Amino acid sequence: MSVDPTRVGVIVVAAGAGERLGHGIPKALVQCAGRTLLEHALDGVFAAAVAGHVRVVVPAGAAKLRSIVEAQRQPRVTVSAVDGGASRPESVRAGLDALPDDVDIVLVHDAARALTPPQVFRAVVTAVRNGAAAVVPGIAVSDTIKVVEGNTVTSTLDRTSLRAIQTPQGFDAATLRAAHGASRSDSVITDDAMLVESLGIPVSVGQGDPLAFKVTTPNDLMLAEALVHQARRYAREQQ
Ligand code: C5P
């Protein structure tokens, strides 16, 4: 089924402080191989070419991030910056409120997943267009995951049934609005699919990608820089 981009919106949440990276500036502004993490993230969104509307949620008062967003020029795509909130769900709601009412598919994407390949966006949009109310990309977990209380293991989870969930997460717009309208405590909400799950609506899992990892720690940033340099070398060799 073909997808009309004018009815698709992407919310890029970039309003986190990024304290675990330790740079003392919003994470989306941190440089990765000569460009900000936000610019890398937007490259993926635009290369996917699935959405006619992109809203980037930035920390209130973050003039530099705003100016990066306002400098983006994409044919047939409206792009604007929106002030975020104290929690990720608040930031997503600010982005939702800034999308046109006639958007019927919404993707929510972490700017911190700056190297997410375009095909992940396309697969998520296609799955929603084909009828899923909510779709999340997931990858198998390689570590053994244990539940711990204090310093004591209380159980070990069956790894075969676990997935590490990434973004972009895609939703039928009405479902996402309803999920964000329901009452809940924002502090325990780490992704949008959790809100949909709490309404009892099924969430489908699609194929994620190792490149969609979240840049959280200095190690992640080193990996991201190495991957960008490698991709540039490869592109030069192909010329
Ligand atoms: O904190 P966490 O790593 O879960 O953040 C995931 C994404 O949510 C990041 O891209 C971050 O910028 C964004 N975020 C936000 N507003 C907040 C907190 C996080 O946009 N208040």
mmCIF file of C-alpha atoms and ligand atoms in Angstrom:
data_model
loop_
_atom_site.group_PDB
_atom_site.id
_atom_site.type_symbol
_atom_site.label_atom_id
_atom_site.label_comp_id
_atom_site.label_asym_id
_atom_site.label_seq_id
_atom_site.Cartn_x
_atom_site.Cartn_y
_atom_site.Cartn_z
ATOM 1 C CA MET A 1 0.000 0.000 0.000
ATOM 2 C CA SER A 2 1.469 3.412 -0.894
ATOM 3 C CA VAL A 3 1.925 6.031 1.783
ATOM 4 C CA ASP A 4 1.021 9.701 1.283
ATOM 5 C CA PRO A 5 3.817 11.621 3.083
ATOM 6 C CA THR A 6 1.558 14.634 3.660
ATOM 7 C CA ARG A 7 -0.390 12.478 6.139
ATOM 8 C CA VAL A 8 2.710 11.329 8.037
ATOM 9 C CA GLY A 9 4.426 13.255 10.826
ATOM 10 C CA VAL A 10 7.711 12.551 12.590
ATOM 11 C CA ILE A 11 8.373 13.869 16.089
ATOM 12 C CA VAL A 12 12.102 13.933 16.822
ATOM 13 C CA VAL A 13 12.578 14.269 20.562
ATOM 14 C CA ALA A 14 15.781 16.145 21.343
ATOM 15 C CA ALA A 15 14.888 17.901 24.589
ATOM 16 C CA GLY A 16 16.878 15.688 26.947
ATOM 17 C CA ALA A 17 19.832 17.011 28.905
ATOM 18 C CA GLY A 18 22.124 14.123 27.948
ATOM 19 C CA GLU A 19 23.832 14.148 31.331
ATOM 20 C CA ARG A 20 25.269 10.619 30.922
ATOM 21 C CA LEU A 21 27.339 11.884 27.997
ATOM 22 C CA GLY A 22 28.939 14.436 30.303
ATOM 23 C CA HIS A 23 29.355 17.292 27.800
ATOM 24 C CA GLY A 24 27.351 19.859 29.792
ATOM 25 C CA ILE A 25 25.278 20.777 26.724
ATOM 26 C CA PRO A 26 22.063 19.221 25.338
ATOM 27 C CA LYS A 27 22.977 15.848 23.844
ATOM 28 C CA ALA A 28 21.505 16.734 20.453
ATOM 29 C CA LEU A 29 24.127 19.514 20.152
ATOM 30 C CA VAL A 30 27.081 17.232 20.816
ATOM 31 C CA GLN A 31 29.416 16.914 17.822
ATOM 32 C CA CYS A 32 29.850 13.537 16.168
ATOM 33 C CA ALA A 33 32.450 13.480 13.372
ATOM 34 C CA GLY A 34 31.981 17.187 12.641
ATOM 35 C CA ARG A 35 28.182 17.455 12.798
ATOM 36 C CA THR A 36 25.735 17.565 15.687
ATOM 37 C CA LEU A 37 23.859 14.436 16.720
ATOM 38 C CA LEU A 38 20.636 16.240 15.761
ATOM 39 C CA GLU A 39 21.884 16.835 12.209
ATOM 40 C CA HIS A 40 22.806 13.159 11.863
ATOM 41 C CA ALA A 41 19.382 12.152 13.152
ATOM 42 C CA LEU A 42 17.615 14.506 10.725
ATOM 43 C CA ASP A 43 19.684 13.115 7.822
ATOM 44 C CA GLY A 44 18.081 9.721 8.480
ATOM 45 C CA VAL A 45 14.573 11.171 8.778
ATOM 46 C CA PHE A 46 14.865 13.118 5.511
ATOM 47 C CA ALA A 47 16.595 10.281 3.625
ATOM 48 C CA ALA A 48 13.664 8.015 4.509
ATOM 49 C CA ALA A 49 11.359 10.470 2.692
ATOM 50 C CA VAL A 50 8.244 9.134 4.422
ATOM 51 C CA ALA A 51 6.956 12.247 6.187
ATOM 52 C CA GLY A 52 5.610 15.617 5.108
ATOM 53 C CA HIS A 53 5.883 17.075 8.602
ATOM 54 C CA VAL A 54 8.834 16.951 10.986
ATOM 55 C CA ARG A 55 8.651 18.484 14.454
ATOM 56 C CA VAL A 56 11.847 18.627 16.470
ATOM 57 C CA VAL A 57 11.338 18.973 20.208
ATOM 58 C CA VAL A 58 14.202 20.943 21.774
ATOM 59 C CA PRO A 59 14.912 22.144 25.318
ATOM 60 C CA ALA A 60 13.130 25.437 26.033
ATOM 61 C CA GLY A 61 15.525 28.302 25.305
ATOM 62 C CA ALA A 62 17.955 26.178 23.276
ATOM 63 C CA ALA A 63 18.628 28.810 20.605
ATOM 64 C CA LYS A 64 21.393 26.859 18.823
ATOM 65 C CA LEU A 65 19.278 23.738 18.424
ATOM 66 C CA ARG A 66 16.376 25.876 17.223
ATOM 67 C CA SER A 67 18.557 27.524 14.613
ATOM 68 C CA ILE A 68 19.775 24.125 13.354
ATOM 69 C CA VAL A 69 16.139 23.060 12.927
ATOM 70 C CA GLU A 70 15.135 26.319 11.273
ATOM 71 C CA ALA A 71 18.035 26.007 8.789
ATOM 72 C CA GLN A 72 16.678 22.698 7.432
ATOM 73 C CA ARG A 73 15.270 22.996 3.910
ATOM 74 C CA GLN A 74 13.486 19.993 2.499
ATOM 75 C CA PRO A 75 11.169 20.088 -0.497
ATOM 76 C CA ARG A 76 7.563 19.262 0.460
ATOM 77 C CA VAL A 77 8.410 18.837 4.167
ATOM 78 C CA THR A 78 7.380 21.282 6.899
ATOM 79 C CA VAL A 79 10.050 21.391 9.603
ATOM 80 C CA SER A 80 9.820 23.305 12.868
ATOM 81 C CA ALA A 81 11.183 23.369 16.394
ATOM 82 C CA VAL A 82 8.961 23.002 19.458
ATOM 83 C CA ASP A 83 9.844 23.561 23.123
ATOM 84 C CA GLY A 84 10.013 20.316 25.090
ATOM 85 C CA GLY A 85 9.036 19.457 28.645
ATOM 86 C CA ALA A 86 10.585 18.041 31.796
ATOM 87 C CA SER A 87 9.899 14.422 30.819
ATOM 88 C CA ARG A 88 10.107 12.550 27.528
ATOM 89 C CA PRO A 89 6.291 12.022 27.378
ATOM 90 C CA GLU A 90 5.786 15.767 27.890
ATOM 91 C CA SER A 91 8.170 16.454 25.039
ATOM 92 C CA VAL A 92 6.332 13.998 22.783
ATOM 93 C CA ARG A 93 3.001 15.653 23.633
ATOM 94 C CA ALA A 94 4.439 19.049 22.654
ATOM 95 C CA GLY A 95 5.455 17.568 19.309
ATOM 96 C CA LEU A 96 2.034 15.947 18.817
ATOM 97 C CA ASP A 97 0.274 19.247 19.481
ATOM 98 C CA ALA A 98 2.407 20.901 16.801
ATOM 99 C CA LEU A 99 1.476 18.438 14.042
ATOM 100 C CA PRO A 100 -1.404 19.166 11.645
ATOM 101 C CA ASP A 101 -4.736 17.563 12.660
ATOM 102 C CA ASP A 102 -5.016 15.590 9.413
ATOM 103 C CA VAL A 103 -1.812 13.611 9.958
ATOM 104 C CA ASP A 104 -2.871 9.981 10.355
ATOM 105 C CA ILE A 105 0.471 8.284 11.053
ATOM 106 C CA VAL A 106 2.936 9.588 13.630
ATOM 107 C CA LEU A 107 6.484 8.348 14.188
ATOM 108 C CA VAL A 108 8.288 9.235 17.395
ATOM 109 C CA HIS A 109 12.062 9.138 17.143
ATOM 110 C CA ASP A 110 14.857 9.781 19.651
ATOM 111 C CA ALA A 111 17.405 12.259 18.283
ATOM 112 C CA ALA A 112 19.903 10.262 20.330
ATOM 113 C CA ARG A 113 19.433 7.336 17.888
ATOM 114 C CA ALA A 114 21.302 9.503 15.456
ATOM 115 C CA LEU A 115 22.488 6.853 12.975
ATOM 116 C CA THR A 116 19.145 5.061 12.448
ATOM 117 C CA PRO A 117 19.067 3.896 8.805
ATOM 118 C CA PRO A 118 16.250 5.239 6.564
ATOM 119 C CA GLN A 119 14.867 1.766 5.902
ATOM 120 C CA VAL A 120 13.828 1.438 9.555
ATOM 121 C CA PHE A 121 11.566 4.498 9.135
ATOM 122 C CA ARG A 122 10.125 3.107 5.913
ATOM 123 C CA ALA A 123 9.381 -0.308 7.408
ATOM 124 C CA VAL A 124 7.623 1.245 10.410
ATOM 125 C CA VAL A 125 5.437 3.510 8.266
ATOM 126 C CA THR A 126 4.526 0.614 5.975
ATOM 127 C CA ALA A 127 3.507 -1.544 8.937
ATOM 128 C CA VAL A 128 1.210 1.172 10.313
ATOM 129 C CA ARG A 129 -0.215 1.861 6.853
ATOM 130 C CA ASN A 130 -0.952 -1.876 6.583
ATOM 131 C CA GLY A 131 -3.104 -1.761 9.697
ATOM 132 C CA ALA A 132 -0.964 -1.950 12.833
ATOM 133 C CA ALA A 133 -2.011 0.560 15.526
ATOM 134 C CA ALA A 134 1.517 0.644 16.936
ATOM 135 C CA VAL A 135 4.847 -0.704 15.669
ATOM 136 C CA VAL A 136 8.230 -0.714 17.363
ATOM 137 C CA PRO A 137 11.597 -1.824 15.947
ATOM 138 C CA GLY A 138 13.306 -4.427 18.118
ATOM 139 C CA ILE A 139 16.521 -6.422 18.140
ATOM 140 C CA ALA A 140 17.478 -9.604 19.960
ATOM 141 C CA VAL A 141 19.195 -9.202 23.312
ATOM 142 C CA SER A 142 22.705 -10.656 23.549
ATOM 143 C CA ASP A 143 23.272 -10.247 27.295
ATOM 144 C CA THR A 144 21.653 -12.418 29.933
ATOM 145 C CA ILE A 145 19.140 -10.149 31.712
ATOM 146 C CA LYS A 146 18.516 -10.699 35.424
ATOM 147 C CA VAL A 147 16.089 -9.008 37.791
ATOM 148 C CA VAL A 148 17.978 -7.689 40.806
ATOM 149 C CA GLU A 149 16.843 -6.384 44.195
ATOM 150 C CA GLY A 150 19.621 -4.681 46.105
ATOM 151 C CA ASN A 151 22.618 -6.868 45.246
ATOM 152 C CA THR A 152 20.648 -10.075 44.910
ATOM 153 C CA VAL A 153 19.358 -11.727 41.773
ATOM 154 C CA THR A 154 15.677 -12.585 42.085
ATOM 155 C CA SER A 155 15.176 -14.109 38.640
ATOM 156 C CA THR A 156 16.652 -14.572 35.183
ATOM 157 C CA LEU A 157 14.534 -13.703 32.182
ATOM 158 C CA ASP A 158 14.198 -15.989 29.163
ATOM 159 C CA ARG A 159 16.402 -14.210 26.631
ATOM 160 C CA THR A 160 14.636 -15.724 23.636
ATOM 161 C CA SER A 161 11.502 -13.712 24.443
ATOM 162 C CA LEU A 162 13.311 -10.392 25.045
ATOM 163 C CA ARG A 163 13.829 -7.592 22.518
ATOM 164 C CA ALA A 164 15.699 -4.299 22.915
ATOM 165 C CA ILE A 165 13.243 -1.736 21.584
ATOM 166 C CA GLN A 166 14.378 1.211 19.507
ATOM 167 C CA THR A 167 12.847 4.152 17.690
ATOM 168 C CA PRO A 168 11.295 5.296 15.371
ATOM 169 C CA GLN A 169 8.094 3.930 16.891
ATOM 170 C CA GLY A 170 5.102 4.297 14.606
ATOM 171 C CA PHE A 171 1.468 4.823 15.513
ATOM 172 C CA ASP A 172 -1.913 5.392 14.076
ATOM 173 C CA ALA A 173 -2.250 9.078 15.088
ATOM 174 C CA ALA A 174 -5.552 8.652 16.949
ATOM 175 C CA THR A 175 -4.073 5.794 18.991
ATOM 176 C CA LEU A 176 -1.020 7.830 19.976
ATOM 177 C CA ARG A 177 -3.154 10.848 20.922
ATOM 178 C CA ALA A 178 -5.431 8.636 23.042
ATOM 179 C CA ALA A 179 -2.427 6.986 24.703
ATOM 180 C CA HIS A 180 -0.929 10.354 25.605
ATOM 181 C CA GLY A 181 -4.296 11.625 26.819
ATOM 182 C CA ALA A 182 -4.696 8.816 29.378
ATOM 183 C CA SER A 183 -3.572 9.522 32.925
ATOM 184 C CA ARG A 184 -0.256 8.064 34.038
ATOM 185 C CA SER A 185 2.903 8.950 35.885
ATOM 186 C CA ASP A 186 5.408 10.255 33.331
ATOM 187 C CA SER A 187 8.406 9.230 35.434
ATOM 188 C CA VAL A 188 8.059 5.518 34.615
ATOM 189 C CA ILE A 189 7.342 5.979 30.905
ATOM 190 C CA THR A 190 10.441 5.321 28.801
ATOM 191 C CA ASP A 191 8.788 4.991 25.399
ATOM 192 C CA ASP A 192 5.483 5.710 23.681
ATOM 193 C CA ALA A 193 4.589 2.081 23.094
ATOM 194 C CA MET A 194 4.270 1.646 26.897
ATOM 195 C CA LEU A 195 1.371 4.116 26.864
ATOM 196 C CA VAL A 196 -0.358 2.227 24.054
ATOM 197 C CA GLU A 197 0.198 -1.092 25.863
ATOM 198 C CA SER A 198 -1.464 0.352 28.961
ATOM 199 C CA LEU A 199 -4.620 0.944 26.882
ATOM 200 C CA GLY A 200 -4.657 -2.780 26.030
ATOM 201 C CA ILE A 201 -3.896 -2.096 22.354
ATOM 202 C CA PRO A 202 -1.490 -4.558 20.697
ATOM 203 C CA VAL A 203 1.961 -3.257 19.788
ATOM 204 C CA SER A 204 3.720 -5.054 16.889
ATOM 205 C CA VAL A 205 7.458 -5.581 16.822
ATOM 206 C CA GLY A 206 9.319 -5.114 13.533
ATOM 207 C CA GLN A 207 12.968 -5.600 12.674
ATOM 208 C CA GLY A 208 15.238 -3.060 14.345
ATOM 209 C CA ASP A 209 18.809 -2.269 13.335
ATOM 210 C CA PRO A 210 22.035 -2.258 15.378
ATOM 211 C CA LEU A 211 22.798 1.189 13.890
ATOM 212 C CA ALA A 212 19.703 2.573 15.645
ATOM 213 C CA PHE A 213 21.512 2.350 19.015
ATOM 214 C CA LYS A 214 20.976 5.260 21.406
ATOM 215 C CA VAL A 215 24.018 7.480 21.919
ATOM 216 C CA THR A 216 24.009 7.661 25.709
ATOM 217 C CA THR A 217 27.542 7.250 27.042
ATOM 218 C CA PRO A 218 31.002 8.449 25.877
ATOM 219 C CA ASN A 219 31.604 4.904 24.515
ATOM 220 C CA ASP A 220 28.461 5.171 22.369
ATOM 221 C CA LEU A 221 29.686 8.490 20.982
ATOM 222 C CA MET A 222 33.072 6.970 20.087
ATOM 223 C CA LEU A 223 31.303 4.126 18.287
ATOM 224 C CA ALA A 224 29.034 6.564 16.425
ATOM 225 C CA GLU A 225 32.030 8.641 15.302
ATOM 226 C CA ALA A 226 33.889 5.542 14.080
ATOM 227 C CA LEU A 227 30.804 4.413 12.141
ATOM 228 C CA VAL A 228 30.355 7.825 10.483
ATOM 229 C CA HIS A 229 34.041 7.929 9.479
ATOM 230 C CA GLN A 230 33.790 4.382 8.107
ATOM 231 C CA ALA A 231 30.659 5.247 6.095
ATOM 232 C CA ARG A 232 32.389 8.335 4.648
ATOM 233 C CA ARG A 233 35.475 6.268 3.682
ATOM 234 C CA TYR A 234 33.240 3.713 2.012
ATOM 235 C CA ALA A 235 31.353 6.447 0.104
ATOM 236 C CA ARG A 236 34.674 7.943 -1.106
ATOM 237 C CA GLU A 237 35.886 4.532 -2.285
ATOM 238 C CA GLN A 238 32.694 4.063 -4.287
ATOM 239 C CA GLN A 239 33.185 7.340 -6.205
HETATM 240 O O1 C5P B 1 16.533 10.031 28.556
HETATM 241 P P1 C5P B 1 16.395 9.118 27.394
HETATM 242 O O2 C5P B 1 17.705 8.574 26.947
HETATM 243 O O3 C5P B 1 15.366 8.058 27.520
HETATM 244 O O4 C5P B 1 15.919 10.074 26.194
HETATM 245 C C1 C5P B 1 15.508 9.558 24.959
HETATM 246 C C2 C5P B 1 15.198 10.701 24.011
HETATM 247 O O5 C5P B 1 14.161 11.508 24.573
HETATM 248 C C3 C5P B 1 16.384 11.626 23.747
HETATM 249 O O6 C5P B 1 16.484 11.856 22.345
HETATM 250 C C4 C5P B 1 16.056 12.876 24.524
HETATM 251 O O7 C5P B 1 16.529 14.073 23.906
HETATM 252 C C5 C5P B 1 14.531 12.875 24.537
HETATM 253 N N1 C5P B 1 13.965 13.600 25.702
HETATM 254 C C6 C5P B 1 13.161 14.713 25.482
HETATM 255 N N2 C5P B 1 12.640 15.416 26.561
HETATM 256 C C7 C5P B 1 12.930 15.047 27.815
HETATM 257 C C8 C5P B 1 13.748 13.907 28.055
HETATM 258 C C9 C5P B 1 14.248 13.189 26.970
HETATM 259 O O8 C5P B 1 12.920 15.091 24.322
HETATM 260 N N3 C5P B 1 12.448 15.768 28.817
#
